[in-house]
Amino acid sequence: MKVLFLGTGEAFGERANTSILVDNRLLLDCGLTTLQQLMKLKFDLHRISVVYISHFHADHYFGLPSLFYACKEESRKNDLDIYTPKGGEDYIKNLLRLAYRKTLGDFGFKINIHEIEDGVTDEYEFSFSPMRHSIPCMAISIEKDGKKVTYTGDGIPTKKTVEMVRNSKLLISEAYMEGFDTHSSILEAARFARESDVERLALVHISRKEDIEERVKEARKIFPSIIVPEDLSVITF
Ligand SMILES: [Zn+2]
Ligand SMILES: [Zn+2]
């Protein structure tokens, strides 16, 4: 599996919004800066077949109108499947109207919105489970050939998520800051990784105000295998 961190940042920081591309075809979250990151890589947008939106905060889905438009300008014909929590179709339709006065049918390729259920099977097996965030947010696990990667979106993991994540090769967890009710933190993510028996933990969506180095040093005492990926870095396993 190849995991490309297009963005690793929080909503308002210097880094690009957190967005991850798995195997060059599964896009996890599409914030305001996601298209720009793909363009920096001269990435062929036709290769993206699935977009997963963890929740409806702007740093996770406001990039969809630009992505759709760029696909249209590159004459995309292949379908694009979008998986979202409940209400996704309305959120995305409203956003398109506001952004470019467009509808889902205006881009020259088919956009299929799936408001998710558990265990959807593509070439990959997807599982979803809730996070505790200020609005509904779902974590996703993606499994193929016995390898599993999990991305939390925003929030604090629920019991169900700890179970779903179990045995992931890579857990990509948000780690915003200590002391929030609706966000995880570097130490919280380390405890989550230990509890769910993952191989490696990648921390994303960290607050621009957090002292990353100091906290990660502390967190490695809880769970040693932690990385803090940079924008546009890649992990393969
Ligand atoms: Zn966010
Ligand atoms: Zn959020």
Tab-separated table of C-alpha atoms and ligand atoms in Angstrom:
chain	number	residue	atom	x	y	z
A	1	MET	CA	0.000	0.000	0.000
A	2	LYS	CA	1.155	3.489	-0.783
A	3	VAL	CA	0.062	6.352	1.447
A	4	LEU	CA	0.715	9.861	0.158
A	5	PHE	CA	0.156	12.679	2.631
A	6	LEU	CA	-1.076	15.497	0.393
A	7	GLY	CA	-1.681	17.635	3.456
A	8	THR	CA	-1.077	17.115	7.150
A	9	GLY	CA	-2.323	20.354	8.671
A	10	GLU	CA	-5.191	21.650	10.748
A	11	ALA	CA	-7.831	24.021	9.364
A	12	PHE	CA	-6.018	27.347	9.716
A	13	GLY	CA	-2.288	26.626	9.846
A	14	GLU	CA	0.664	26.846	7.510
A	15	ARG	CA	0.479	23.237	6.357
A	16	ALA	CA	-2.031	22.081	3.743
A	17	ASN	CA	-5.360	20.742	5.064
A	18	THR	CA	-5.127	17.098	6.046
A	19	SER	CA	-5.778	14.949	2.991
A	20	ILE	CA	-4.399	11.525	2.134
A	21	LEU	CA	-4.164	9.574	-1.088
A	22	VAL	CA	-4.019	5.765	-0.837
A	23	ASP	CA	-2.585	3.771	-3.755
A	24	ASN	CA	-2.983	6.791	-6.046
A	25	ARG	CA	-6.728	6.239	-6.216
A	26	LEU	CA	-8.484	6.621	-2.857
A	27	LEU	CA	-8.601	10.219	-1.669
A	28	LEU	CA	-9.321	10.683	2.030
A	29	ASP	CA	-10.743	14.142	2.672
A	30	CYS	CA	-10.601	17.032	0.242
A	31	GLY	CA	-10.050	20.368	1.951
A	32	LEU	CA	-9.455	23.811	0.531
A	33	THR	CA	-5.836	23.093	-0.384
A	34	THR	CA	-6.117	19.514	-1.653
A	35	LEU	CA	-6.344	20.245	-5.367
A	36	GLN	CA	-3.362	22.565	-5.171
A	37	GLN	CA	-1.295	19.796	-3.571
A	38	LEU	CA	-2.270	17.377	-6.357
A	39	MET	CA	-1.336	20.005	-8.935
A	40	LYS	CA	2.105	20.478	-7.363
A	41	LEU	CA	2.689	16.791	-8.111
A	42	LYS	CA	1.199	17.095	-11.623
A	43	PHE	CA	-1.012	14.230	-10.531
A	44	ASP	CA	-3.300	12.682	-13.147
A	45	LEU	CA	-6.753	13.308	-11.626
A	46	HIS	CA	-8.362	10.507	-13.665
A	47	ARG	CA	-6.640	8.042	-11.369
A	48	ILE	CA	-8.729	9.077	-8.371
A	49	SER	CA	-11.743	6.779	-8.286
A	50	VAL	CA	-12.987	7.218	-4.720
A	51	VAL	CA	-13.182	10.236	-2.428
A	52	TYR	CA	-13.932	9.738	1.228
A	53	ILE	CA	-15.220	12.710	3.232
A	54	SER	CA	-14.907	12.103	6.981
A	55	HIS	CA	-17.165	15.023	7.977
A	56	PHE	CA	-18.543	18.320	6.779
A	57	HIS	CA	-16.071	20.884	8.040
A	58	ALA	CA	-14.567	23.126	5.378
A	59	ASP	CA	-10.989	21.887	5.858
A	60	HIS	CA	-12.242	18.386	4.940
A	61	TYR	CA	-14.638	18.931	2.023
A	62	PHE	CA	-14.570	22.472	0.618
A	63	GLY	CA	-12.094	21.314	-2.026
A	64	LEU	CA	-14.670	19.182	-3.822
A	65	PRO	CA	-15.992	21.873	-6.214
A	66	SER	CA	-12.477	22.652	-7.446
A	67	LEU	CA	-11.634	18.973	-7.757
A	68	PHE	CA	-14.778	18.345	-9.834
A	69	TYR	CA	-14.083	21.375	-11.995
A	70	ALA	CA	-10.462	20.421	-12.612
A	71	CYS	CA	-11.586	16.887	-13.547
A	72	LYS	CA	-14.053	18.400	-16.031
A	73	GLU	CA	-11.348	20.564	-17.564
A	74	GLU	CA	-9.216	17.460	-17.979
A	75	SER	CA	-12.130	15.763	-19.773
A	76	ARG	CA	-12.736	13.119	-17.147
A	77	LYS	CA	-15.250	10.490	-18.262
A	78	ASN	CA	-14.887	7.822	-15.586
A	79	ASP	CA	-17.256	7.801	-12.592
A	80	LEU	CA	-16.200	9.267	-9.278
A	81	ASP	CA	-17.541	7.584	-6.123
A	82	ILE	CA	-17.862	9.767	-3.056
A	83	TYR	CA	-18.414	8.207	0.378
A	84	THR	CA	-19.700	10.488	3.125
A	85	PRO	CA	-21.481	10.383	6.457
A	86	LYS	CA	-25.262	10.895	6.392
A	87	GLY	CA	-26.443	14.056	4.672
A	88	GLY	CA	-23.566	14.132	2.193
A	89	GLU	CA	-25.629	14.573	-0.920
A	90	ASP	CA	-27.273	17.744	0.430
A	91	TYR	CA	-24.012	19.187	1.729
A	92	ILE	CA	-22.249	18.654	-1.572
A	93	LYS	CA	-25.124	19.927	-3.720
A	94	ASN	CA	-25.350	23.100	-1.618
A	95	LEU	CA	-21.617	23.619	-1.799
A	96	LEU	CA	-21.591	23.280	-5.598
A	97	ARG	CA	-24.416	25.767	-5.910
A	98	LEU	CA	-22.641	28.268	-3.701
A	99	ALA	CA	-19.212	27.766	-5.254
A	100	TYR	CA	-19.958	27.748	-8.987
A	101	ARG	CA	-23.775	27.646	-9.371
A	102	LYS	CA	-23.376	24.053	-10.538
A	103	THR	CA	-25.162	20.756	-9.946
A	104	LEU	CA	-23.756	17.246	-9.756
A	105	GLY	CA	-24.712	16.695	-13.394
A	106	ASP	CA	-22.671	19.606	-14.765
A	107	PHE	CA	-19.188	18.124	-14.873
A	108	GLY	CA	-19.372	15.664	-17.763
A	109	PHE	CA	-18.703	12.575	-15.635
A	110	LYS	CA	-20.855	10.707	-13.159
A	111	ILE	CA	-20.541	11.588	-9.478
A	112	ASN	CA	-22.052	8.890	-7.260
A	113	ILE	CA	-22.580	9.925	-3.663
A	114	HIS	CA	-22.854	7.092	-1.153
A	115	GLU	CA	-23.960	7.950	2.356
A	116	ILE	CA	-22.034	5.229	4.061
A	117	GLU	CA	-22.866	1.921	5.580
A	118	ASP	CA	-20.417	-0.475	7.117
A	119	GLY	CA	-18.298	-2.889	5.125
A	120	VAL	CA	-18.585	-1.461	1.628
A	121	THR	CA	-16.535	-3.532	-0.763
A	122	ASP	CA	-14.635	-2.129	-3.649
A	123	GLU	CA	-11.384	-3.746	-4.708
A	124	TYR	CA	-10.660	-2.704	-1.118
A	125	GLU	CA	-12.733	-3.393	1.952
A	126	PHE	CA	-13.901	-0.231	3.697
A	127	SER	CA	-15.144	-0.067	7.272
A	128	PHE	CA	-16.422	3.005	9.077
A	129	SER	CA	-16.958	3.943	12.681
A	130	PRO	CA	-17.872	7.097	14.586
A	131	MET	CA	-15.507	9.585	16.185
A	132	ARG	CA	-16.557	12.030	18.891
A	133	HIS	CA	-16.310	15.430	17.211
A	134	SER	CA	-18.355	18.653	17.219
A	135	ILE	CA	-20.366	17.290	14.274
A	136	PRO	CA	-20.793	13.664	13.063
A	137	CYS	CA	-17.468	12.322	11.817
A	138	MET	CA	-16.527	8.807	10.732
A	139	ALA	CA	-13.140	7.093	10.755
A	140	ILE	CA	-12.362	4.773	7.846
A	141	SER	CA	-10.318	1.575	7.665
A	142	ILE	CA	-9.193	0.373	4.261
A	143	GLU	CA	-8.041	-3.196	3.872
A	144	LYS	CA	-6.479	-5.049	0.989
A	145	ASP	CA	-4.408	-8.247	0.862
A	146	GLY	CA	-4.332	-8.407	4.661
A	147	LYS	CA	-2.963	-4.875	4.963
A	148	LYS	CA	-4.990	-2.244	6.722
A	149	VAL	CA	-4.676	1.512	6.993
A	150	THR	CA	-6.984	3.641	9.128
A	151	TYR	CA	-7.671	7.367	8.993
A	152	THR	CA	-9.617	8.955	11.829
A	153	GLY	CA	-10.822	12.247	10.416
A	154	ASP	CA	-11.352	14.612	13.354
A	155	GLY	CA	-12.271	13.721	16.906
A	156	ILE	CA	-11.755	11.363	19.803
A	157	PRO	CA	-12.055	7.654	19.021
A	158	THR	CA	-15.104	5.781	20.298
A	159	LYS	CA	-14.891	2.168	21.546
A	160	LYS	CA	-16.138	0.980	18.172
A	161	THR	CA	-13.300	2.800	16.448
A	162	VAL	CA	-10.689	1.200	18.710
A	163	GLU	CA	-12.051	-2.188	17.627
A	164	MET	CA	-12.148	-1.278	13.958
A	165	VAL	CA	-8.601	0.035	13.976
A	166	ARG	CA	-7.163	-3.108	15.570
A	167	ASN	CA	-4.139	-4.522	13.713
A	168	SER	CA	-3.811	-1.667	11.245
A	169	LYS	CA	-0.347	-1.450	9.725
A	170	LEU	CA	-0.754	2.296	9.838
A	171	LEU	CA	-3.056	4.459	11.931
A	172	ILE	CA	-3.347	8.041	10.705
A	173	SER	CA	-4.789	9.975	13.602
A	174	GLU	CA	-5.625	13.590	14.095
A	175	ALA	CA	-3.757	14.965	17.114
A	176	TYR	CA	-4.974	18.528	17.390
A	177	MET	CA	-4.168	19.502	20.960
A	178	GLU	CA	-4.440	18.467	24.609
A	179	GLY	CA	-7.536	19.467	26.503
A	180	PHE	CA	-10.241	19.476	23.836
A	181	ASP	CA	-13.512	17.602	24.163
A	182	THR	CA	-13.979	17.149	20.454
A	183	HIS	CA	-10.394	16.696	19.252
A	184	SER	CA	-7.699	14.152	19.919
A	185	SER	CA	-4.127	15.068	20.867
A	186	ILE	CA	-0.622	13.717	20.447
A	187	LEU	CA	-0.745	11.850	23.771
A	188	GLU	CA	-4.320	10.684	23.239
A	189	ALA	CA	-3.416	9.337	19.800
A	190	ALA	CA	-0.455	7.440	21.287
A	191	ARG	CA	-2.753	5.812	23.868
A	192	PHE	CA	-5.216	4.994	21.083
A	193	ALA	CA	-2.451	3.366	19.003
A	194	ARG	CA	-1.293	1.267	21.970
A	195	GLU	CA	-4.812	0.190	22.840
A	196	SER	CA	-5.689	-0.794	19.287
A	197	ASP	CA	-2.444	-2.677	18.604
A	198	VAL	CA	-1.392	-0.932	15.420
A	199	GLU	CA	2.060	-1.159	13.896
A	200	ARG	CA	2.721	2.512	13.286
A	201	LEU	CA	1.091	5.836	14.114
A	202	ALA	CA	1.168	8.903	11.862
A	203	LEU	CA	0.056	12.150	13.490
A	204	VAL	CA	-1.769	14.756	11.416
A	205	HIS	CA	-3.995	17.814	11.954
A	206	ILE	CA	-1.815	19.050	14.841
A	207	SER	CA	-2.516	22.573	16.090
A	208	ARG	CA	-0.113	25.246	14.889
A	209	LYS	CA	0.184	26.227	18.548
A	210	GLU	CA	1.371	22.818	19.743
A	211	ASP	CA	5.002	22.112	20.680
A	212	ILE	CA	5.253	19.042	18.462
A	213	GLU	CA	8.775	17.901	19.276
A	214	GLU	CA	8.314	17.995	23.031
A	215	ARG	CA	4.929	16.243	22.953
A	216	VAL	CA	6.018	13.526	20.549
A	217	LYS	CA	8.994	12.748	22.782
A	218	GLU	CA	6.549	12.236	25.634
A	219	ALA	CA	4.130	10.256	23.447
A	220	ARG	CA	6.854	7.817	22.349
A	221	LYS	CA	7.025	6.594	25.940
A	222	ILE	CA	3.423	5.441	25.488
A	223	PHE	CA	3.755	4.171	21.911
A	224	PRO	CA	7.215	4.209	20.315
A	225	SER	CA	6.454	3.950	16.603
A	226	ILE	CA	5.269	7.487	15.854
A	227	ILE	CA	5.887	9.626	12.808
A	228	VAL	CA	4.842	13.182	12.024
A	229	PRO	CA	4.678	13.210	8.232
A	230	GLU	CA	5.389	16.347	6.201
A	231	ASP	CA	3.096	17.521	3.404
A	232	LEU	CA	3.704	15.502	0.224
A	233	SER	CA	5.594	12.714	2.004
A	234	VAL	CA	4.957	9.046	1.227
A	235	ILE	CA	4.858	5.830	3.250
A	236	THR	CA	4.692	2.410	1.624
A	237	PHE	CA	4.113	-0.901	3.379
B	1	ZN	ZN	-10.393	19.451	10.645
B	2	ZN	ZN	-13.595	18.957	12.065
